[in-house]
Amino acid sequence: MKQEYFDRVYEKTYGPLLRYAIVHLSDPVDAEDALQNVYTLFYRRIEARGHADILSPLAFLMKILKNEIIRSYAERSANEASELTEDVAADPLSFEDAAETRMMAEQAFDVAKTLPPENYRVFVLYYGFERSVAEIARDLQLSEEAVKSRLYRSRNAVRRQLTHHKTTV
């Protein structure tokens, strides 16, 4: 019974979830990985607690997917910080400058994690992945003005928090 329910839900929701994941992760491989995680969590959930309380499987799975996408961005951000550490080791002459820059970047991304998800996503794509405003607008199906506005608000929020942090330390 649980397997039949899972199979029906999978068949009806896979297409819309895949489209959403590709748009928000920009990489089909990452989107497939995210969906695999989503359906694994979903299967475990219905195995453990059943499915009687799940009124809308698509909405339920979409919420899991959104959390998976956020986790993916956070993981990418951590990996980028790790790569920066490797670059610092390769250039010992600029260690102090690189260490200070890395610390500032880590602080900025830590603060950015407190932003609303739509602003955080734009912030990470722009600063973490060095995507252009036009690329971000295309991938997230936003206008370039909306992307610029989210970047502006994100930068100001991060700047305020970092400035406030420096004055209180």
PDB file of C-alpha atoms in Angstrom:
ATOM      1  CA  MET A   1       0.000   0.000   0.000  1.00  0.00           C
ATOM      2  CA  LYS A   2       2.765   2.487   0.936  1.00  0.00           C
ATOM      3  CA  GLN A   3       4.757   1.565  -2.168  1.00  0.00           C
ATOM      4  CA  GLU A   4       1.700   2.074  -4.390  1.00  0.00           C
ATOM      5  CA  TYR A   5       1.041   5.480  -2.819  1.00  0.00           C
ATOM      6  CA  PHE A   6       4.683   6.467  -3.242  1.00  0.00           C
ATOM      7  CA  ASP A   7       4.682   5.368  -6.892  1.00  0.00           C
ATOM      8  CA  ARG A   8       1.489   7.348  -7.663  1.00  0.00           C
ATOM      9  CA  VAL A   9       2.839  10.476  -5.975  1.00  0.00           C
ATOM     10  CA  TYR A  10       6.209  10.106  -7.719  1.00  0.00           C
ATOM     11  CA  GLU A  11       4.557   9.802 -11.127  1.00  0.00           C
ATOM     12  CA  LYS A  12       2.393  12.898 -10.593  1.00  0.00           C
ATOM     13  CA  THR A  13       4.987  15.161  -8.953  1.00  0.00           C
ATOM     14  CA  TYR A  14       8.309  14.345 -10.577  1.00  0.00           C
ATOM     15  CA  GLY A  15       7.910  16.673 -13.581  1.00  0.00           C
ATOM     16  CA  PRO A  16       6.898  19.834 -11.702  1.00  0.00           C
ATOM     17  CA  LEU A  17       9.497  19.260  -8.980  1.00  0.00           C
ATOM     18  CA  LEU A  18      12.260  18.669 -11.531  1.00  0.00           C
ATOM     19  CA  ARG A  19      11.420  21.890 -13.391  1.00  0.00           C
ATOM     20  CA  TYR A  20      11.449  23.853 -10.127  1.00  0.00           C
ATOM     21  CA  ALA A  21      14.757  22.289  -9.047  1.00  0.00           C
ATOM     22  CA  ILE A  22      16.460  22.991 -12.388  1.00  0.00           C
ATOM     23  CA  VAL A  23      15.386  26.636 -12.347  1.00  0.00           C
ATOM     24  CA  HIS A  24      16.579  27.164  -8.786  1.00  0.00           C
ATOM     25  CA  LEU A  25      19.742  25.075  -8.883  1.00  0.00           C
ATOM     26  CA  SER A  26      20.719  25.865 -12.507  1.00  0.00           C
ATOM     27  CA  ASP A  27      22.431  22.491 -12.901  1.00  0.00           C
ATOM     28  CA  PRO A  28      20.451  19.410 -13.999  1.00  0.00           C
ATOM     29  CA  VAL A  29      22.778  17.073 -12.084  1.00  0.00           C
ATOM     30  CA  ASP A  30      22.268  19.038  -8.853  1.00  0.00           C
ATOM     31  CA  ALA A  31      18.526  19.084  -9.533  1.00  0.00           C
ATOM     32  CA  GLU A  32      18.455  15.295  -9.936  1.00  0.00           C
ATOM     33  CA  ASP A  33      20.468  14.872  -6.723  1.00  0.00           C
ATOM     34  CA  ALA A  34      18.106  17.168  -4.851  1.00  0.00           C
ATOM     35  CA  LEU A  35      15.075  15.233  -6.101  1.00  0.00           C
ATOM     36  CA  GLN A  36      16.644  11.940  -5.126  1.00  0.00           C
ATOM     37  CA  ASN A  37      17.112  13.294  -1.603  1.00  0.00           C
ATOM     38  CA  VAL A  38      13.553  14.654  -1.538  1.00  0.00           C
ATOM     39  CA  TYR A  39      11.980  11.355  -2.580  1.00  0.00           C
ATOM     40  CA  THR A  40      14.201   9.400  -0.183  1.00  0.00           C
ATOM     41  CA  LEU A  41      13.070  11.617   2.703  1.00  0.00           C
ATOM     42  CA  PHE A  42       9.470  11.328   1.545  1.00  0.00           C
ATOM     43  CA  TYR A  43       9.644   7.522   1.374  1.00  0.00           C
ATOM     44  CA  ARG A  44      11.183   7.306   4.826  1.00  0.00           C
ATOM     45  CA  ARG A  45       8.495   9.630   6.150  1.00  0.00           C
ATOM     46  CA  ILE A  46       5.594   7.567   4.808  1.00  0.00           C
ATOM     47  CA  GLU A  47       7.285   4.380   5.996  1.00  0.00           C
ATOM     48  CA  ALA A  48       7.582   5.785   9.515  1.00  0.00           C
ATOM     49  CA  ARG A  49       4.349   7.763   9.877  1.00  0.00           C
ATOM     50  CA  GLY A  50       2.114   6.941   6.944  1.00  0.00           C
ATOM     51  CA  HIS A  51       0.538   9.445   4.583  1.00  0.00           C
ATOM     52  CA  ALA A  52      -2.964  10.045   5.931  1.00  0.00           C
ATOM     53  CA  ASP A  53      -2.030  13.525   7.192  1.00  0.00           C
ATOM     54  CA  ILE A  54      -0.504  14.639   3.873  1.00  0.00           C
ATOM     55  CA  LEU A  55      -3.306  16.575   2.203  1.00  0.00           C
ATOM     56  CA  SER A  56      -1.316  17.755  -0.818  1.00  0.00           C
ATOM     57  CA  PRO A  57       1.654  15.559  -1.741  1.00  0.00           C
ATOM     58  CA  LEU A  58       2.928  18.168  -4.230  1.00  0.00           C
ATOM     59  CA  ALA A  59       2.930  20.940  -1.615  1.00  0.00           C
ATOM     60  CA  PHE A  60       4.519  18.597   0.932  1.00  0.00           C
ATOM     61  CA  LEU A  61       7.290  17.590  -1.482  1.00  0.00           C
ATOM     62  CA  MET A  62       7.786  21.186  -2.653  1.00  0.00           C
ATOM     63  CA  LYS A  63       8.500  22.238   0.924  1.00  0.00           C
ATOM     64  CA  ILE A  64      11.088  19.461   1.279  1.00  0.00           C
ATOM     65  CA  LEU A  65      12.602  20.484  -2.078  1.00  0.00           C
ATOM     66  CA  LYS A  66      12.891  24.134  -1.063  1.00  0.00           C
ATOM     67  CA  ASN A  67      14.745  23.105   2.096  1.00  0.00           C
ATOM     68  CA  GLU A  68      16.997  20.863   0.009  1.00  0.00           C
ATOM     69  CA  ILE A  69      17.800  23.769  -2.337  1.00  0.00           C
ATOM     70  CA  ILE A  70      18.682  26.015   0.610  1.00  0.00           C
ATOM     71  CA  ARG A  71      20.909  23.259   2.009  1.00  0.00           C
ATOM     72  CA  SER A  72      22.561  22.919  -1.397  1.00  0.00           C
ATOM     73  CA  TYR A  73      23.395  26.646  -1.550  1.00  0.00           C
ATOM     74  CA  ALA A  74      24.802  26.550   1.978  1.00  0.00           C
ATOM     75  CA  GLU A  75      26.919  23.520   1.089  1.00  0.00           C
ATOM     76  CA  ARG A  76      28.232  25.228  -2.050  1.00  0.00           C
ATOM     77  CA  SER A  77      29.113  28.303  -0.020  1.00  0.00           C
ATOM     78  CA  ALA A  78      31.064  26.177   2.461  1.00  0.00           C
ATOM     79  CA  ASN A  79      32.872  24.405  -0.394  1.00  0.00           C
ATOM     80  CA  GLU A  80      33.845  27.734  -1.948  1.00  0.00           C
ATOM     81  CA  ALA A  81      35.299  28.861   1.392  1.00  0.00           C
ATOM     82  CA  SER A  82      37.268  25.608   1.534  1.00  0.00           C
ATOM     83  CA  GLU A  83      38.649  26.215  -1.976  1.00  0.00           C
ATOM     84  CA  LEU A  84      39.723  29.699  -0.907  1.00  0.00           C
ATOM     85  CA  THR A  85      41.715  28.136   1.936  1.00  0.00           C
ATOM     86  CA  GLU A  86      43.527  25.923  -0.572  1.00  0.00           C
ATOM     87  CA  ASP A  87      44.349  28.974  -2.715  1.00  0.00           C
ATOM     88  CA  VAL A  88      45.789  30.755   0.328  1.00  0.00           C
ATOM     89  CA  ALA A  89      48.138  27.855   1.016  1.00  0.00           C
ATOM     90  CA  ALA A  90      49.450  28.044  -2.565  1.00  0.00           C
ATOM     91  CA  ASP A  91      50.486  31.722  -2.170  1.00  0.00           C
ATOM     92  CA  PRO A  92      52.272  32.167   1.176  1.00  0.00           C
ATOM     93  CA  LEU A  93      53.291  35.775   0.430  1.00  0.00           C
ATOM     94  CA  SER A  94      49.731  37.019   0.629  1.00  0.00           C
ATOM     95  CA  PHE A  95      48.602  34.851   3.535  1.00  0.00           C
ATOM     96  CA  GLU A  96      47.600  37.726   5.815  1.00  0.00           C
ATOM     97  CA  ASP A  97      45.624  39.492   3.105  1.00  0.00           C
ATOM     98  CA  ALA A  98      43.946  36.290   1.986  1.00  0.00           C
ATOM     99  CA  ALA A  99      43.140  35.251   5.561  1.00  0.00           C
ATOM    100  CA  GLU A 100      41.535  38.618   6.284  1.00  0.00           C
ATOM    101  CA  THR A 101      39.588  38.516   3.022  1.00  0.00           C
ATOM    102  CA  ARG A 102      38.425  34.976   3.766  1.00  0.00           C
ATOM    103  CA  MET A 103      37.280  35.922   7.260  1.00  0.00           C
ATOM    104  CA  MET A 104      35.351  38.888   5.910  1.00  0.00           C
ATOM    105  CA  ALA A 105      33.752  36.744   3.211  1.00  0.00           C
ATOM    106  CA  GLU A 106      32.759  34.078   5.731  1.00  0.00           C
ATOM    107  CA  GLN A 107      31.226  36.728   7.973  1.00  0.00           C
ATOM    108  CA  ALA A 108      29.332  38.224   5.043  1.00  0.00           C
ATOM    109  CA  PHE A 109      27.948  34.828   3.997  1.00  0.00           C
ATOM    110  CA  ASP A 110      27.043  33.989   7.606  1.00  0.00           C
ATOM    111  CA  VAL A 111      25.062  37.217   7.813  1.00  0.00           C
ATOM    112  CA  ALA A 112      23.553  36.589   4.377  1.00  0.00           C
ATOM    113  CA  LYS A 113      22.114  33.284   5.638  1.00  0.00           C
ATOM    114  CA  THR A 114      19.734  35.330   7.806  1.00  0.00           C
ATOM    115  CA  LEU A 115      18.283  37.105   4.752  1.00  0.00           C
ATOM    116  CA  PRO A 116      14.947  36.065   3.276  1.00  0.00           C
ATOM    117  CA  PRO A 117      15.539  32.999   1.050  1.00  0.00           C
ATOM    118  CA  GLU A 118      14.876  34.867  -2.210  1.00  0.00           C
ATOM    119  CA  ASN A 119      17.495  37.511  -1.320  1.00  0.00           C
ATOM    120  CA  TYR A 120      19.980  34.944  -0.013  1.00  0.00           C
ATOM    121  CA  ARG A 121      19.718  32.952  -3.248  1.00  0.00           C
ATOM    122  CA  VAL A 122      20.494  36.046  -5.358  1.00  0.00           C
ATOM    123  CA  PHE A 123      23.324  37.080  -3.000  1.00  0.00           C
ATOM    124  CA  VAL A 124      24.970  33.631  -3.228  1.00  0.00           C
ATOM    125  CA  LEU A 125      24.585  33.384  -6.989  1.00  0.00           C
ATOM    126  CA  TYR A 126      26.085  36.840  -7.501  1.00  0.00           C
ATOM    127  CA  TYR A 127      28.907  36.802  -4.949  1.00  0.00           C
ATOM    128  CA  GLY A 128      29.460  33.091  -4.395  1.00  0.00           C
ATOM    129  CA  PHE A 129      29.152  31.885  -7.965  1.00  0.00           C
ATOM    130  CA  GLU A 130      29.987  35.149  -9.739  1.00  0.00           C
ATOM    131  CA  ARG A 131      26.883  34.957 -11.913  1.00  0.00           C
ATOM    132  CA  SER A 132      25.859  38.124 -13.737  1.00  0.00           C
ATOM    133  CA  VAL A 133      22.626  39.955 -13.016  1.00  0.00           C
ATOM    134  CA  ALA A 134      21.320  38.849 -16.427  1.00  0.00           C
ATOM    135  CA  GLU A 135      22.171  35.188 -15.753  1.00  0.00           C
ATOM    136  CA  ILE A 136      20.515  35.273 -12.348  1.00  0.00           C
ATOM    137  CA  ALA A 137      17.425  36.960 -13.784  1.00  0.00           C
ATOM    138  CA  ARG A 138      17.181  34.313 -16.494  1.00  0.00           C
ATOM    139  CA  ASP A 139      17.738  31.364 -14.146  1.00  0.00           C
ATOM    140  CA  LEU A 140      15.322  32.561 -11.467  1.00  0.00           C
ATOM    141  CA  GLN A 141      12.801  33.919 -13.983  1.00  0.00           C
ATOM    142  CA  LEU A 142      12.994  37.446 -12.558  1.00  0.00           C
ATOM    143  CA  SER A 143      13.481  40.809 -14.164  1.00  0.00           C
ATOM    144  CA  GLU A 144      16.976  42.247 -13.999  1.00  0.00           C
ATOM    145  CA  GLU A 145      15.556  45.099 -11.923  1.00  0.00           C
ATOM    146  CA  ALA A 146      14.213  42.601  -9.377  1.00  0.00           C
ATOM    147  CA  VAL A 147      17.648  40.957  -9.147  1.00  0.00           C
ATOM    148  CA  LYS A 148      19.349  44.353  -8.737  1.00  0.00           C
ATOM    149  CA  SER A 149      16.840  45.312  -6.061  1.00  0.00           C
ATOM    150  CA  ARG A 150      17.416  42.081  -4.128  1.00  0.00           C
ATOM    151  CA  LEU A 151      21.176  42.542  -4.397  1.00  0.00           C
ATOM    152  CA  TYR A 152      20.878  46.121  -3.162  1.00  0.00           C
ATOM    153  CA  ARG A 153      18.758  45.103  -0.165  1.00  0.00           C
ATOM    154  CA  SER A 154      21.027  42.152   0.589  1.00  0.00           C
ATOM    155  CA  ARG A 155      24.220  44.212   0.439  1.00  0.00           C
ATOM    156  CA  ASN A 156      22.731  46.865   2.707  1.00  0.00           C
ATOM    157  CA  ALA A 157      21.509  44.289   5.225  1.00  0.00           C
ATOM    158  CA  VAL A 158      24.876  42.505   5.287  1.00  0.00           C
ATOM    159  CA  ARG A 159      26.760  45.807   5.521  1.00  0.00           C
ATOM    160  CA  ARG A 160      24.547  46.982   8.426  1.00  0.00           C
ATOM    161  CA  GLN A 161      25.020  43.736  10.317  1.00  0.00           C
ATOM    162  CA  LEU A 162      28.774  43.671   9.795  1.00  0.00           C
ATOM    163  CA  THR A 163      29.112  47.321  10.767  1.00  0.00           C
ATOM    164  CA  HIS A 164      26.948  46.756  13.843  1.00  0.00           C
ATOM    165  CA  HIS A 165      29.049  43.705  14.744  1.00  0.00           C
ATOM    166  CA  LYS A 166      32.327  45.683  14.495  1.00  0.00           C
ATOM    167  CA  THR A 167      31.031  48.473  16.721  1.00  0.00           C
ATOM    168  CA  THR A 168      29.862  46.049  19.397  1.00  0.00           C
ATOM    169  CA  VAL A 169      33.072  44.022  19.499  1.00  0.00           C
TER     170      VAL A 169
END
